[in-house]
XYZ file of N, CA, C and O in Angstrom:
264
model
N -9.643 15.058 10.113
C -8.859 13.882 10.465
C -9.455 12.659 9.773
O -10.645 12.490 9.669
N -8.620 11.777 9.326
C -9.045 10.591 8.601
C -9.745 9.588 9.507
O -9.350 9.382 10.647
N -10.790 8.953 8.975
C -11.477 7.903 9.724
C -11.092 6.525 9.194
O -11.711 5.537 9.543
N -10.089 6.490 8.336
C -9.639 5.211 7.785
C -9.080 4.308 8.886
O -8.445 4.770 9.826
N -9.305 3.024 8.723
C -8.662 2.028 9.576
C -7.451 1.541 8.789
O -7.583 0.796 7.826
N -6.282 2.012 9.167
C -5.052 1.729 8.428
C -4.486 0.372 8.822
O -4.473 0.003 9.986
N -3.995 -0.326 7.825
C -3.345 -1.621 8.008
C -1.904 -1.479 7.524
O -1.664 -0.986 6.424
N -0.951 -1.896 8.346
C 0.463 -1.783 7.987
C 0.886 -2.944 7.095
O 0.438 -4.067 7.267
N 1.760 -2.670 6.167
C 2.296 -3.699 5.282
C 2.940 -4.827 6.084
O 3.645 -4.588 7.060
N 2.706 -6.056 5.666
C 3.302 -7.208 6.343
C 4.814 -7.275 6.118
O 5.518 -7.989 6.818
N 5.331 -6.515 5.152
C 6.767 -6.492 4.881
C 7.490 -5.435 5.708
O 8.693 -5.283 5.608
N 6.764 -4.705 6.506
C 7.359 -3.644 7.308
C 7.893 -4.240 8.610
O 7.141 -4.782 9.410
N 9.178 -4.105 8.829
C 9.778 -4.625 10.061
C 9.725 -3.563 11.147
O 8.992 -3.683 12.108
N 10.505 -2.533 10.986
C 10.564 -1.448 11.966
C 10.855 -0.159 11.231
O 11.242 -0.151 10.074
N 10.680 0.934 11.926
C 11.046 2.216 11.352
C 9.905 2.931 10.677
O 8.745 2.606 10.863
N 10.268 3.916 9.880
C 9.285 4.797 9.260
C 9.136 4.575 7.763
O 8.577 5.404 7.065
N 9.645 3.487 7.228
C 9.598 3.247 5.786
C 8.561 2.182 5.457
O 8.864 1.171 4.854
N 7.328 2.421 5.870
C 6.272 1.439 5.666
C 5.094 2.057 4.918
O 4.893 3.261 4.957
N 4.331 1.219 4.282
C 3.105 1.646 3.619
C 1.932 1.196 4.462
O 1.897 0.074 4.945
N 0.969 2.098 4.625
C -0.277 1.751 5.291
C -1.379 1.800 4.239
O -1.374 2.658 3.358
N -2.322 0.882 4.321
C -3.400 0.780 3.351
C -4.739 0.748 4.073
O -4.840 0.228 5.182
N -5.749 1.315 3.429
C -7.108 1.298 3.971
C -8.084 1.188 2.805
O -7.769 1.566 1.676
N -9.255 0.661 3.091
C -10.324 0.560 2.092
C -11.577 1.212 2.683
O -12.442 0.535 3.219
N -11.658 2.544 2.593
C -12.767 3.250 3.232
C -14.133 2.971 2.601
O -15.146 3.047 3.273
N -14.138 2.659 1.311
C -15.376 2.286 0.616
C -15.058 1.117 -0.306
O -13.893 0.884 -0.634
N -16.046 0.369 -0.767
C -15.770 -0.786 -1.630
C -15.005 -0.458 -2.916
O -14.285 -1.277 -3.420
N -15.097 0.756 -3.423
C -14.421 1.091 -4.673
C -13.187 1.940 -4.525
O -12.710 2.526 -5.488
N -12.631 2.031 -3.318
C -11.487 2.905 -3.073
C -10.433 2.199 -2.225
O -10.752 1.482 -1.293
N -9.183 2.430 -2.590
C -8.049 1.972 -1.787
C -7.210 3.208 -1.496
O -6.890 3.975 -2.403
N -6.890 3.426 -0.228
C -6.071 4.564 0.177
C -4.728 4.054 0.678
O -4.651 3.029 1.358
N -3.673 4.784 0.343
C -2.313 4.448 0.766
C -1.680 5.674 1.410
O -1.907 6.799 0.970
N -0.883 5.439 2.432
C -0.117 6.509 3.056
C 1.166 5.916 3.622
O 1.330 4.704 3.676
N 2.070 6.774 4.036
C 3.328 6.296 4.610
C 3.268 6.357 6.128
O 2.596 7.206 6.703
N 3.998 5.467 6.773
C 3.957 5.398 8.232
C 4.607 6.603 8.894
O 4.270 6.943 10.017
N 5.525 7.259 8.208
C 6.188 8.425 8.777
C 5.225 9.572 9.044
O 5.436 10.365 9.946
N 4.137 9.636 8.273
C 3.142 10.694 8.450
C 1.781 10.181 7.979
O 1.276 10.595 6.936
N 1.166 9.253 8.721
C -0.086 8.641 8.271
C -1.263 9.600 8.170
O -2.252 9.283 7.545
N -1.157 10.779 8.759
C -2.235 11.752 8.629
C -1.922 12.783 7.547
O -2.674 13.724 7.349
N -0.805 12.607 6.852
C -0.396 13.532 5.791
C -1.019 13.161 4.460
O -2.208 12.870 4.367
N -0.220 13.152 3.433
C -0.687 12.869 2.079
C -1.245 11.451 1.971
O -0.668 10.505 2.497
N -2.381 11.336 1.301
C -3.019 10.043 1.081
C -3.226 9.864 -0.413
O -3.772 10.745 -1.087
N -2.763 8.755 -0.947
C -2.959 8.402 -2.349
C -4.239 7.587 -2.456
O -4.403 6.593 -1.741
N -5.140 8.007 -3.326
C -6.398 7.300 -3.543
C -6.320 6.571 -4.878
O -5.903 7.159 -5.872
N -6.718 5.307 -4.900
C -6.699 4.527 -6.123
C -7.874 3.552 -6.119
O -8.663 3.518 -5.188
N -7.960 2.762 -7.165
C -9.027 1.775 -7.270
C -8.496 0.404 -6.866
O -7.282 0.162 -6.938
N -9.374 -0.495 -6.472
C -8.924 -1.856 -6.167
C -8.221 -2.519 -7.360
O -7.234 -3.231 -7.182
N -8.692 -2.262 -8.575
C -8.063 -2.862 -9.760
C -6.639 -2.360 -9.958
O -5.722 -3.132 -10.252
N -6.422 -1.053 -9.791
C -5.079 -0.490 -9.945
C -4.152 -0.993 -8.843
O -2.983 -1.313 -9.093
N -4.643 -1.074 -7.617
C -3.852 -1.591 -6.496
C -3.470 -3.047 -6.758
O -2.317 -3.431 -6.573
N -4.427 -3.855 -7.209
C -4.158 -5.268 -7.497
C -3.114 -5.409 -8.607
O -2.232 -6.271 -8.531
N -3.184 -4.546 -9.615
C -2.204 -4.597 -10.707
C -0.806 -4.258 -10.200
O 0.180 -4.901 -10.590
N -0.696 -3.263 -9.325
C 0.603 -2.909 -8.759
C 1.176 -4.051 -7.930
O 2.336 -4.434 -8.094
N 0.362 -4.627 -7.061
C 0.820 -5.738 -6.216
C 1.227 -6.931 -7.078
O 2.272 -7.548 -6.852
N 0.429 -7.233 -8.095
C 0.743 -8.348 -8.994
C 2.075 -8.115 -9.701
O 2.923 -9.008 -9.795
N 2.307 -6.894 -10.182
C 3.559 -6.569 -10.868
C 4.754 -6.700 -9.928
O 5.793 -7.248 -10.309
N 4.615 -6.210 -8.713
C 5.705 -6.319 -7.743
C 6.012 -7.787 -7.448
O 7.169 -8.195 -7.427
N 4.976 -8.600 -7.255
C 5.187 -10.022 -6.973
C 5.849 -10.727 -8.147
O 6.754 -11.541 -7.967
N 5.417 -10.420 -9.367
C 6.012 -11.036 -10.550
C 7.485 -10.653 -10.687
O 8.321 -11.493 -10.999
N 7.801 -9.389 -10.457
C 9.183 -8.946 -10.544
C 10.056 -9.583 -9.477
O 11.207 -9.910 -9.720
N 9.496 -9.792 -8.287
C 10.271 -10.442 -7.214
C 10.589 -11.891 -7.576
O 11.666 -12.377 -7.262
N 9.648 -12.589 -8.222
C 9.913 -13.967 -8.594
C 10.933 -14.064 -9.715
O 11.555 -15.097 -9.887
N 11.102 -12.983 -10.465
C 12.110 -12.946 -11.532
C 13.444 -12.408 -11.027
O 14.378 -12.245 -11.810
N 13.507 -12.074 -9.742
C 14.755 -11.595 -9.172
C 14.960 -10.101 -9.311
O 16.014 -9.581 -8.982
N 13.953 -9.393 -9.806
C 14.072 -7.935 -9.936
C 13.359 -7.294 -8.756
O 12.393 -7.818 -8.235
N 13.844 -6.135 -8.371
C 13.214 -5.380 -7.288
C 12.876 -4.013 -7.863
O 13.730 -3.347 -8.424
N 11.636 -3.609 -7.703
C 11.220 -2.282 -8.198
C 11.711 -1.208 -7.279
O 11.799 -1.334 -6.126
């Protein structure tokens, strides 16, 4: 069982279509879905996570949605 402390996306209103994020170690970012938070976990680096978030924010300001 995971010992991650999961944080829900601030954009999640209700339902099962949310992303949960955790930082179990300084060099790791874990992502999972709220529908099954103990299921599949995507592991990435803080730099890759920051690049994804930055790209999503830039696209939103241009009126595009990924």
